[in-house]
mmCIF file of C-alpha atoms in Angstrom:
data_model
loop_
_atom_site.group_PDB
_atom_site.id
_atom_site.type_symbol
_atom_site.label_atom_id
_atom_site.label_comp_id
_atom_site.label_asym_id
_atom_site.label_seq_id
_atom_site.Cartn_x
_atom_site.Cartn_y
_atom_site.Cartn_z
ATOM 1 C CA UNK A 21 -81.250 -110.409 -270.808
ATOM 2 C CA UNK A 22 -81.095 -107.579 -268.266
ATOM 3 C CA UNK A 23 -83.080 -104.370 -268.258
ATOM 4 C CA UNK A 24 -81.069 -101.189 -268.793
ATOM 5 C CA UNK A 25 -81.594 -97.951 -266.884
ATOM 6 C CA UNK A 26 -79.523 -95.309 -268.639
ATOM 7 C CA UNK A 27 -78.880 -91.904 -267.062
ATOM 8 C CA UNK A 28 -78.357 -89.085 -269.550
ATOM 9 C CA UNK A 29 -77.932 -85.353 -269.045
ATOM 10 C CA UNK A 30 -75.877 -82.287 -269.803
ATOM 11 C CA UNK A 31 -72.768 -81.435 -267.780
ATOM 12 C CA UNK A 32 -73.605 -80.301 -264.239
ATOM 13 C CA UNK A 33 -77.257 -81.377 -264.564
ATOM 14 C CA UNK A 34 -76.912 -83.830 -261.668
ATOM 15 C CA UNK A 35 -76.508 -87.073 -263.620
ATOM 16 C CA UNK A 36 -73.419 -88.190 -261.700
ATOM 17 C CA UNK A 37 -75.030 -87.210 -258.374
ATOM 18 C CA UNK A 38 -78.102 -89.301 -259.178
ATOM 19 C CA UNK A 39 -75.843 -92.216 -260.156
ATOM 20 C CA UNK A 40 -73.959 -91.963 -256.852
ATOM 21 C CA UNK A 41 -77.254 -91.941 -254.972
ATOM 22 C CA UNK A 42 -78.374 -95.141 -256.711
ATOM 23 C CA UNK A 43 -75.126 -96.830 -255.663
ATOM 24 C CA UNK A 44 -75.764 -95.919 -252.037
ATOM 25 C CA UNK A 45 -79.438 -96.911 -252.191
ATOM 26 C CA UNK A 46 -78.444 -100.309 -253.603
ATOM 27 C CA UNK A 47 -75.957 -100.805 -250.762
ATOM 28 C CA UNK A 48 -72.811 -100.170 -252.831
ATOM 29 C CA UNK A 49 -70.779 -97.882 -250.599
ATOM 30 C CA UNK A 50 -67.673 -96.068 -251.799
ATOM 31 C CA UNK A 51 -64.396 -97.861 -251.088
ATOM 32 C CA UNK A 52 -61.285 -96.176 -249.676
ATOM 33 C CA UNK A 53 -59.676 -95.619 -253.075
ATOM 34 C CA UNK A 54 -62.817 -93.927 -254.369
ATOM 35 C CA UNK A 55 -63.131 -91.742 -251.262
ATOM 36 C CA UNK A 56 -59.507 -90.631 -251.623
ATOM 37 C CA UNK A 57 -60.187 -89.763 -255.258
ATOM 38 C CA UNK A 58 -63.217 -87.720 -254.285
ATOM 39 C CA UNK A 59 -61.218 -86.022 -251.509
ATOM 40 C CA UNK A 60 -58.773 -84.735 -254.096
ATOM 41 C CA UNK A 61 -61.693 -83.598 -256.275
ATOM 42 C CA UNK A 62 -63.270 -81.733 -253.339
ATOM 43 C CA UNK A 63 -60.002 -79.925 -252.615
ATOM 44 C CA UNK A 64 -59.808 -78.933 -256.289
ATOM 45 C CA UNK A 65 -63.464 -77.803 -256.305
ATOM 46 C CA UNK A 66 -62.787 -75.510 -253.337
ATOM 47 C CA UNK A 67 -59.568 -74.025 -254.721
ATOM 48 C CA UNK A 68 -61.038 -73.451 -258.162
ATOM 49 C CA UNK A 69 -64.200 -71.972 -256.658
ATOM 50 C CA UNK A 70 -62.300 -69.459 -254.534
ATOM 51 C CA UNK A 71 -59.986 -68.646 -257.448
ATOM 52 C CA UNK A 72 -63.065 -67.739 -259.510
ATOM 53 C CA UNK A 73 -64.561 -65.630 -256.700
ATOM 54 C CA UNK A 74 -61.343 -63.680 -256.099
ATOM 55 C CA UNK A 75 -60.888 -63.031 -259.816
ATOM 56 C CA UNK A 76 -64.503 -61.915 -260.260
ATOM 57 C CA UNK A 77 -64.496 -59.748 -257.117
ATOM 58 C CA UNK A 78 -61.614 -57.749 -258.519
ATOM 59 C CA UNK A 79 -63.218 -57.590 -261.959
ATOM 60 C CA UNK A 80 -66.531 -56.352 -260.511
ATOM 61 C CA UNK A 81 -64.780 -53.866 -258.219
ATOM 62 C CA UNK A 82 -66.495 -55.128 -255.063
ATOM 63 C CA UNK A 83 -64.577 -54.049 -251.921
ATOM 64 C CA UNK A 84 -63.579 -56.495 -249.224
ATOM 65 C CA UNK A 85 -65.198 -55.986 -245.834
ATOM 66 C CA UNK A 86 -61.970 -56.928 -244.054
ATOM 67 C CA UNK A 87 -58.852 -55.382 -245.606
ATOM 68 C CA UNK A 88 -56.759 -58.105 -243.938
ATOM 69 C CA UNK A 89 -58.268 -60.536 -246.443
ATOM 70 C CA UNK A 90 -56.188 -58.901 -249.176
ATOM 71 C CA UNK A 91 -53.337 -61.060 -247.869
ATOM 72 C CA UNK A 92 -55.489 -64.195 -248.149
ATOM 73 C CA UNK A 93 -56.451 -63.308 -251.708
ATOM 74 C CA UNK A 94 -52.813 -63.502 -252.787
ATOM 75 C CA UNK A 95 -53.076 -67.313 -252.645
ATOM 76 C CA UNK A 96 -55.710 -67.171 -255.403
ATOM 77 C CA UNK A 97 -54.586 -64.282 -257.633
ATOM 78 C CA UNK A 98 -52.519 -66.461 -259.979
ATOM 79 C CA UNK A 99 -53.198 -69.740 -261.754
ATOM 80 C CA UNK A 100 -50.520 -71.465 -259.668
ATOM 81 C CA UNK A 101 -53.076 -72.636 -257.096
ATOM 82 C CA UNK A 102 -54.889 -74.568 -259.851
ATOM 83 C CA UNK A 103 -51.762 -76.591 -260.608
ATOM 84 C CA UNK A 104 -51.249 -77.938 -257.090
ATOM 85 C CA UNK A 105 -51.734 -81.712 -256.706
ATOM 86 C CA UNK A 106 -53.954 -82.232 -253.663
ATOM 87 C CA UNK A 107 -53.269 -85.925 -253.153
ATOM 88 C CA UNK A 108 -52.718 -85.379 -249.417
ATOM 89 C CA UNK A 109 -54.492 -83.145 -246.853
ATOM 90 C CA UNK A 110 -51.147 -81.516 -246.029
ATOM 91 C CA UNK A 111 -51.098 -79.951 -249.514
ATOM 92 C CA UNK A 112 -54.526 -78.417 -248.930
ATOM 93 C CA UNK A 113 -53.854 -77.297 -245.352
ATOM 94 C CA UNK A 114 -52.136 -73.961 -246.236
ATOM 95 C CA UNK A 115 -55.309 -72.773 -248.009
ATOM 96 C CA UNK A 116 -57.846 -73.558 -245.272
ATOM 97 C CA UNK A 117 -57.540 -70.351 -243.227
ATOM 98 C CA UNK A 118 -57.616 -68.203 -246.367
ATOM 99 C CA UNK A 119 -60.721 -69.924 -247.760
ATOM 100 C CA UNK A 120 -62.522 -69.725 -244.419
ATOM 101 C CA UNK A 121 -61.742 -66.037 -243.887
ATOM 102 C CA UNK A 122 -62.547 -65.024 -247.463
ATOM 103 C CA UNK A 123 -65.833 -66.940 -247.539
ATOM 104 C CA UNK A 124 -66.973 -65.063 -244.411
ATOM 105 C CA UNK A 125 -66.153 -61.697 -246.006
ATOM 106 C CA UNK A 126 -69.206 -59.785 -247.251
ATOM 107 C CA UNK A 127 -67.258 -58.765 -250.365
ATOM 108 C CA UNK A 128 -66.824 -62.397 -251.424
ATOM 109 C CA UNK A 129 -70.427 -63.140 -250.445
ATOM 110 C CA UNK A 130 -71.622 -60.298 -252.685
ATOM 111 C CA UNK A 131 -69.444 -61.627 -255.495
ATOM 112 C CA UNK A 132 -70.972 -65.078 -255.056
ATOM 113 C CA UNK A 133 -74.438 -63.545 -255.088
ATOM 114 C CA UNK A 134 -73.674 -62.064 -258.483
ATOM 115 C CA UNK A 135 -72.487 -65.321 -260.026
ATOM 116 C CA UNK A 136 -74.589 -66.682 -262.850
ATOM 117 C CA UNK A 137 -76.316 -69.016 -260.406
ATOM 118 C CA UNK A 138 -77.351 -66.021 -258.307
ATOM 119 C CA UNK A 139 -77.066 -62.905 -260.423
ATOM 120 C CA UNK A 140 -76.098 -64.127 -263.883
ATOM 121 C CA UNK A 141 -72.755 -62.361 -264.380
ATOM 122 C CA UNK A 142 -70.281 -65.289 -264.437
ATOM 123 C CA UNK A 143 -70.209 -69.076 -264.010
ATOM 124 C CA UNK A 144 -69.382 -70.956 -260.815
ATOM 125 C CA UNK A 145 -70.286 -74.511 -259.860
ATOM 126 C CA UNK A 146 -73.494 -74.471 -257.800
ATOM 127 C CA UNK A 147 -72.172 -77.043 -255.288
ATOM 128 C CA UNK A 148 -69.235 -74.913 -254.167
ATOM 129 C CA UNK A 149 -71.238 -73.215 -251.393
ATOM 130 C CA UNK A 150 -71.675 -76.559 -249.614
ATOM 131 C CA UNK A 151 -67.922 -77.137 -249.467
ATOM 132 C CA UNK A 152 -67.143 -73.560 -248.418
ATOM 133 C CA UNK A 153 -69.684 -73.853 -245.596
ATOM 134 C CA UNK A 154 -67.891 -77.005 -244.395
ATOM 135 C CA UNK A 155 -64.319 -75.801 -244.890
ATOM 136 C CA UNK A 156 -63.231 -76.248 -241.258
ATOM 137 C CA UNK A 157 -64.217 -79.927 -241.252
ATOM 138 C CA UNK A 158 -62.859 -80.546 -244.754
ATOM 139 C CA UNK A 159 -59.615 -78.806 -243.806
ATOM 140 C CA UNK A 160 -58.736 -81.276 -241.041
ATOM 141 C CA UNK A 161 -55.598 -83.367 -241.630
ATOM 142 C CA UNK A 162 -57.526 -86.603 -241.013
ATOM 143 C CA UNK A 163 -60.345 -85.632 -243.381
ATOM 144 C CA UNK A 164 -61.995 -88.389 -245.402
ATOM 145 C CA UNK A 165 -65.161 -87.361 -247.274
ATOM 146 C CA UNK A 166 -68.469 -88.777 -246.126
ATOM 147 C CA UNK A 167 -71.283 -89.568 -248.528
ATOM 148 C CA UNK A 168 -72.877 -86.108 -248.538
ATOM 149 C CA UNK A 169 -69.502 -84.551 -249.382
ATOM 150 C CA UNK A 170 -69.137 -86.971 -252.291
ATOM 151 C CA UNK A 171 -72.636 -86.226 -253.569
ATOM 152 C CA UNK A 172 -71.668 -82.545 -253.829
ATOM 153 C CA UNK A 173 -68.259 -83.257 -255.417
ATOM 154 C CA UNK A 174 -67.545 -82.568 -259.077
ATOM 155 C CA UNK A 175 -64.862 -84.958 -260.305
ATOM 156 C CA UNK A 176 -63.253 -85.271 -263.725
ATOM 157 C CA UNK A 177 -61.148 -88.286 -262.787
ATOM 158 C CA UNK A 178 -63.083 -90.495 -260.357
ATOM 159 C CA UNK A 179 -65.342 -92.698 -262.487
ATOM 160 C CA UNK A 180 -67.824 -95.256 -261.216
ATOM 161 C CA UNK A 181 -68.550 -98.551 -262.932
ATOM 162 C CA UNK A 182 -71.990 -99.587 -264.169
ATOM 163 C CA UNK A 183 -74.165 -101.300 -261.550
ATOM 164 C CA UNK A 184 -75.673 -104.758 -261.903
ATOM 165 C CA UNK A 185 -78.306 -106.096 -259.517
ATOM 166 C CA UNK A 186 -81.389 -108.307 -259.407
ATOM 167 C CA UNK A 187 -84.898 -107.283 -258.346
ATOM 168 C CA UNK A 188 -87.733 -109.828 -258.270
ATOM 169 C CA UNK A 189 -85.607 -112.256 -260.304
ATOM 170 C CA UNK A 190 -85.094 -109.566 -262.954
ATOM 171 C CA UNK A 191 -81.508 -108.425 -263.688
ATOM 172 C CA UNK A 192 -80.916 -104.680 -263.990
ATOM 173 C CA UNK A 193 -77.965 -102.701 -265.312
ATOM 174 C CA UNK A 194 -77.721 -99.032 -264.312
ATOM 175 C CA UNK A 195 -75.321 -96.960 -266.399
ATOM 176 C CA UNK A 196 -74.536 -93.310 -266.942
ATOM 177 C CA UNK A 197 -73.614 -91.974 -270.348
ATOM 178 C CA UNK A 198 -72.401 -88.675 -271.676
ATOM 179 C CA UNK A 199 -74.232 -87.299 -274.679
ATOM 180 C CA UNK A 200 -71.693 -88.211 -277.383
ATOM 181 C CA UNK A 201 -71.443 -92.001 -276.840
ATOM 182 C CA UNK A 202 -75.144 -92.212 -276.060
ATOM 183 C CA UNK A 203 -76.195 -94.002 -279.255
ATOM 184 C CA UNK A 204 -73.384 -96.542 -278.858
ATOM 185 C CA UNK A 205 -74.633 -97.415 -275.364
ATOM 186 C CA UNK A 206 -78.127 -97.973 -276.748
ATOM 187 C CA UNK A 207 -76.873 -100.659 -279.137
ATOM 188 C CA UNK A 208 -75.988 -102.975 -276.272
ATOM 189 C CA UNK A 209 -78.038 -106.139 -275.980
ATOM 190 C CA UNK A 210 -80.720 -105.397 -273.392
ATOM 191 C CA UNK A 211 -84.245 -106.674 -273.115
ATOM 192 C CA UNK A 212 -85.640 -103.202 -272.544
ATOM 193 C CA UNK A 213 -84.270 -99.719 -271.937
ATOM 194 C CA UNK A 214 -85.461 -96.929 -269.678
ATOM 195 C CA UNK A 215 -83.858 -93.539 -270.227
ATOM 196 C CA UNK A 216 -83.692 -91.172 -267.269
ATOM 197 C CA UNK A 217 -83.062 -87.758 -268.812
ATOM 198 C CA UNK A 218 -81.869 -85.413 -266.070
ATOM 199 C CA UNK A 219 -82.364 -81.657 -266.344
ATOM 200 C CA UNK A 220 -80.832 -78.907 -264.230
ATOM 201 C CA UNK A 221 -84.088 -77.027 -263.598
ATOM 202 C CA UNK A 222 -82.323 -73.994 -262.161
ATOM 203 C CA UNK A 223 -80.049 -73.689 -265.203
ATOM 204 C CA UNK A 224 -82.361 -71.524 -267.288
ATOM 205 C CA UNK A 225 -80.037 -68.540 -266.878
ATOM 206 C CA UNK A 226 -76.711 -70.383 -266.816
ATOM 207 C CA UNK A 227 -74.315 -69.975 -269.718
ATOM 208 C CA UNK A 228 -71.540 -72.430 -270.521
ATOM 209 C CA UNK A 229 -69.240 -71.643 -273.455
ATOM 210 C CA UNK A 230 -71.663 -68.905 -274.566
ATOM 211 C CA UNK A 231 -74.542 -71.368 -274.757
ATOM 212 C CA UNK A 232 -77.618 -71.471 -272.518
ATOM 213 C CA UNK A 233 -77.610 -74.708 -270.492
ATOM 214 C CA UNK A 234 -81.379 -75.231 -270.561
ATOM 215 C CA UNK A 235 -81.561 -74.527 -274.305
ATOM 216 C CA UNK A 236 -78.831 -77.126 -274.868
ATOM 217 C CA UNK A 237 -80.731 -79.633 -272.755
ATOM 218 C CA UNK A 238 -83.904 -79.025 -274.771
ATOM 219 C CA UNK A 239 -81.997 -79.541 -278.019
ATOM 220 C CA UNK A 240 -80.455 -82.831 -276.893
ATOM 221 C CA UNK A 241 -83.792 -84.061 -275.586
ATOM 222 C CA UNK A 242 -85.430 -83.316 -278.938
ATOM 223 C CA UNK A 243 -82.797 -85.331 -280.795
ATOM 224 C CA UNK A 244 -83.238 -88.283 -278.430
ATOM 225 C CA UNK A 245 -87.010 -88.439 -278.242
ATOM 226 C CA UNK A 246 -87.434 -88.212 -282.011
ATOM 227 C CA UNK A 247 -84.704 -90.727 -282.920
ATOM 228 C CA UNK A 248 -85.562 -94.207 -284.197
ATOM 229 C CA UNK A 249 -83.204 -95.879 -281.701
ATOM 230 C CA UNK A 250 -85.356 -94.730 -278.802
ATOM 231 C CA UNK A 251 -88.841 -95.274 -280.228
ATOM 232 C CA UNK A 252 -89.473 -98.302 -278.000
ATOM 233 C CA UNK A 253 -87.702 -96.962 -274.903
ATOM 234 C CA UNK A 254 -89.423 -95.699 -271.784
ATOM 235 C CA UNK A 255 -88.337 -92.109 -271.157
ATOM 236 C CA UNK A 256 -88.589 -90.366 -267.795
ATOM 237 C CA UNK A 257 -87.614 -86.727 -267.371
ATOM 238 C CA UNK A 258 -86.156 -85.860 -263.983
ATOM 239 C CA UNK A 259 -86.285 -82.122 -263.314
ATOM 240 C CA UNK A 260 -83.406 -81.814 -260.864
ATOM 241 C CA UNK A 261 -82.201 -79.037 -258.527
ATOM 242 C CA UNK A 262 -85.625 -78.189 -257.145
ATOM 243 C CA UNK A 263 -83.927 -76.798 -254.041
ATOM 244 C CA UNK A 264 -81.912 -74.352 -256.137
ATOM 245 C CA UNK A 265 -84.866 -73.502 -258.377
ATOM 246 C CA UNK A 266 -87.016 -72.670 -255.345
ATOM 247 C CA UNK A 267 -84.332 -70.209 -254.220
ATOM 248 C CA UNK A 268 -83.565 -68.821 -257.670
ATOM 249 C CA UNK A 269 -87.101 -67.837 -258.698
ATOM 250 C CA UNK A 270 -87.263 -65.407 -255.782
ATOM 251 C CA UNK A 271 -84.873 -63.023 -257.550
ATOM 252 C CA UNK A 272 -84.210 -64.248 -261.115
ATOM 253 C CA UNK A 273 -86.447 -63.481 -264.086
ATOM 254 C CA UNK A 274 -86.665 -66.370 -266.547
ATOM 255 C CA UNK A 275 -88.077 -64.003 -269.196
ATOM 256 C CA UNK A 276 -84.606 -62.521 -269.736
ATOM 257 C CA UNK A 277 -83.553 -65.820 -271.302
ATOM 258 C CA UNK A 278 -86.909 -67.246 -272.404
ATOM 259 C CA UNK A 279 -89.112 -64.288 -273.426
ATOM 260 C CA UNK A 280 -91.923 -66.671 -274.413
ATOM 261 C CA UNK A 281 -92.523 -67.409 -270.708
ATOM 262 C CA UNK A 282 -95.981 -66.363 -269.543
ATOM 263 C CA UNK A 283 -96.823 -66.233 -265.874
ATOM 264 C CA UNK A 284 -95.192 -64.998 -262.693
ATOM 265 C CA UNK A 285 -91.389 -65.470 -263.009
ATOM 266 C CA UNK A 286 -91.110 -65.458 -259.218
ATOM 267 C CA UNK A 287 -93.709 -68.182 -258.672
ATOM 268 C CA UNK A 288 -92.198 -71.677 -258.488
ATOM 269 C CA UNK A 289 -95.253 -73.434 -259.908
ATOM 270 C CA UNK A 290 -95.342 -71.166 -262.971
ATOM 271 C CA UNK A 291 -91.670 -71.781 -263.756
ATOM 272 C CA UNK A 292 -92.075 -75.542 -263.252
ATOM 273 C CA UNK A 293 -95.053 -75.556 -265.619
ATOM 274 C CA UNK A 294 -93.051 -73.662 -268.242
ATOM 275 C CA UNK A 295 -90.166 -76.131 -268.001
ATOM 276 C CA UNK A 296 -92.497 -79.097 -268.477
ATOM 277 C CA UNK A 297 -94.253 -77.446 -271.418
ATOM 278 C CA UNK A 298 -90.924 -76.559 -273.049
ATOM 279 C CA UNK A 299 -89.904 -80.206 -273.141
ATOM 280 C CA UNK A 300 -93.370 -81.312 -274.201
ATOM 281 C CA UNK A 301 -93.149 -79.061 -277.268
ATOM 282 C CA UNK A 302 -90.053 -80.985 -278.460
ATOM 283 C CA UNK A 303 -92.000 -84.242 -278.625
ATOM 284 C CA UNK A 304 -93.508 -85.416 -281.911
ATOM 285 C CA UNK A 305 -97.173 -86.386 -281.869
ATOM 286 C CA UNK A 306 -96.531 -90.025 -282.782
ATOM 287 C CA UNK A 307 -93.871 -90.686 -280.131
ATOM 288 C CA UNK A 308 -94.621 -92.749 -277.044
ATOM 289 C CA UNK A 309 -95.528 -91.461 -273.587
ATOM 290 C CA UNK A 310 -92.964 -89.511 -271.603
ATOM 291 C CA UNK A 311 -93.117 -89.302 -267.831
ATOM 292 C CA UNK A 312 -91.561 -86.800 -265.471
ATOM 293 C CA UNK A 313 -90.733 -86.148 -261.831
ATOM 294 C CA UNK A 314 -89.376 -83.186 -259.832
ATOM 295 C CA UNK A 315 -86.287 -84.133 -257.781
ATOM 296 C CA UNK A 316 -83.366 -82.869 -255.709
ATOM 297 C CA UNK A 317 -80.460 -85.214 -256.461
ATOM 298 C CA UNK A 318 -78.464 -84.390 -253.307
ATOM 299 C CA UNK A 319 -81.451 -85.378 -251.120
ATOM 300 C CA UNK A 320 -80.981 -89.108 -250.500
ATOM 301 C CA UNK A 321 -84.476 -89.765 -249.157
ATOM 302 C CA UNK A 322 -86.055 -87.961 -252.103
ATOM 303 C CA UNK A 323 -84.028 -90.020 -254.590
ATOM 304 C CA UNK A 324 -84.677 -93.244 -252.672
ATOM 305 C CA UNK A 325 -88.429 -92.690 -253.026
ATOM 306 C CA UNK A 326 -88.239 -91.678 -256.690
ATOM 307 C CA UNK A 327 -85.845 -94.460 -257.688
ATOM 308 C CA UNK A 328 -87.868 -97.164 -255.958
ATOM 309 C CA UNK A 329 -90.947 -95.863 -257.766
ATOM 310 C CA UNK A 330 -89.059 -96.013 -261.072
ATOM 311 C CA UNK A 331 -87.877 -99.594 -260.525
ATOM 312 C CA UNK A 332 -91.299 -100.928 -259.628
ATOM 313 C CA UNK A 333 -92.927 -99.016 -262.475
ATOM 314 C CA UNK A 334 -90.472 -100.577 -264.940
ATOM 315 C CA UNK A 335 -91.171 -104.080 -263.660
ATOM 316 C CA UNK A 336 -94.938 -103.680 -263.622
ATOM 317 C CA UNK A 337 -95.028 -101.405 -266.700
ATOM 318 C CA UNK A 338 -97.395 -99.271 -264.656
ATOM 319 C CA UNK A 339 -96.451 -95.591 -264.483
ATOM 320 C CA UNK A 340 -99.567 -94.370 -262.695
ATOM 321 C CA UNK A 341 -97.425 -92.669 -260.024
ATOM 322 C CA UNK A 342 -95.738 -90.466 -262.636
ATOM 323 C CA UNK A 343 -96.946 -87.321 -264.326
ATOM 324 C CA UNK A 344 -97.060 -87.516 -268.121
ATOM 325 C CA UNK A 345 -96.051 -84.925 -270.707
#
């Protein structure tokens, strides 16, 4: 029977990005159909992101630096742009100049700074900056996304199948699961299961549907770690988005959302320690060991190192290279 590595995490925690990285590390590149699907998703990410920024700029009353950009904003002032089917680059082409010009405007930049990722006033996907910064390349008529573009893409429709491979004569299955069907996935017939629980470390001030993202992650983790189905499973916490956390702590104050925090809210090490301790507190005394690692899922070399360490630790049942809660 194969070993199961199951990736679990809240929406936008980086679970799908980590899964894509594992595919690439194992030599499973994306085929043309998948790349075309991700291209459409990237176009949609960009349009939706700019639609949010234009709407919020007007709501916040932030002036545009260049008054000529008022014309470009017209493309994003109604919901019509969200209904366009971007199956071909030609459908996206009319928006490229507007996106490029607006993104360079200090008024839009200030609006982005005040998003809940930066300034906690509204929600916008944290990967949108990458695509805006690359709009001229993405806007070419012959554009086909490369791997880094795909790693930053948020797609509702492009799904990837579970991976099966063999390491040292041992079969592995790597799967990703949303929270709701999680228990069903655990009932599959596997010799052993390792759960990689992925956390958006920079999400401590992000709100989704009036609920704090980190608080939701803590709640789900508590239900998993203390459930009988997982008592014999190896659990590894992956604190993702270290790049964003490093940037966020410079200006954000975690105490606004977690008043129990003690330490310097602008010191990375203090915030990391608090995150680890918060998850540790959800663990019952009689549960097994839980390991953790700090990662940046969009960094392929970082994930290659971490994932190889995970695989060899599973095979040898030796987790000496991991920190323990």
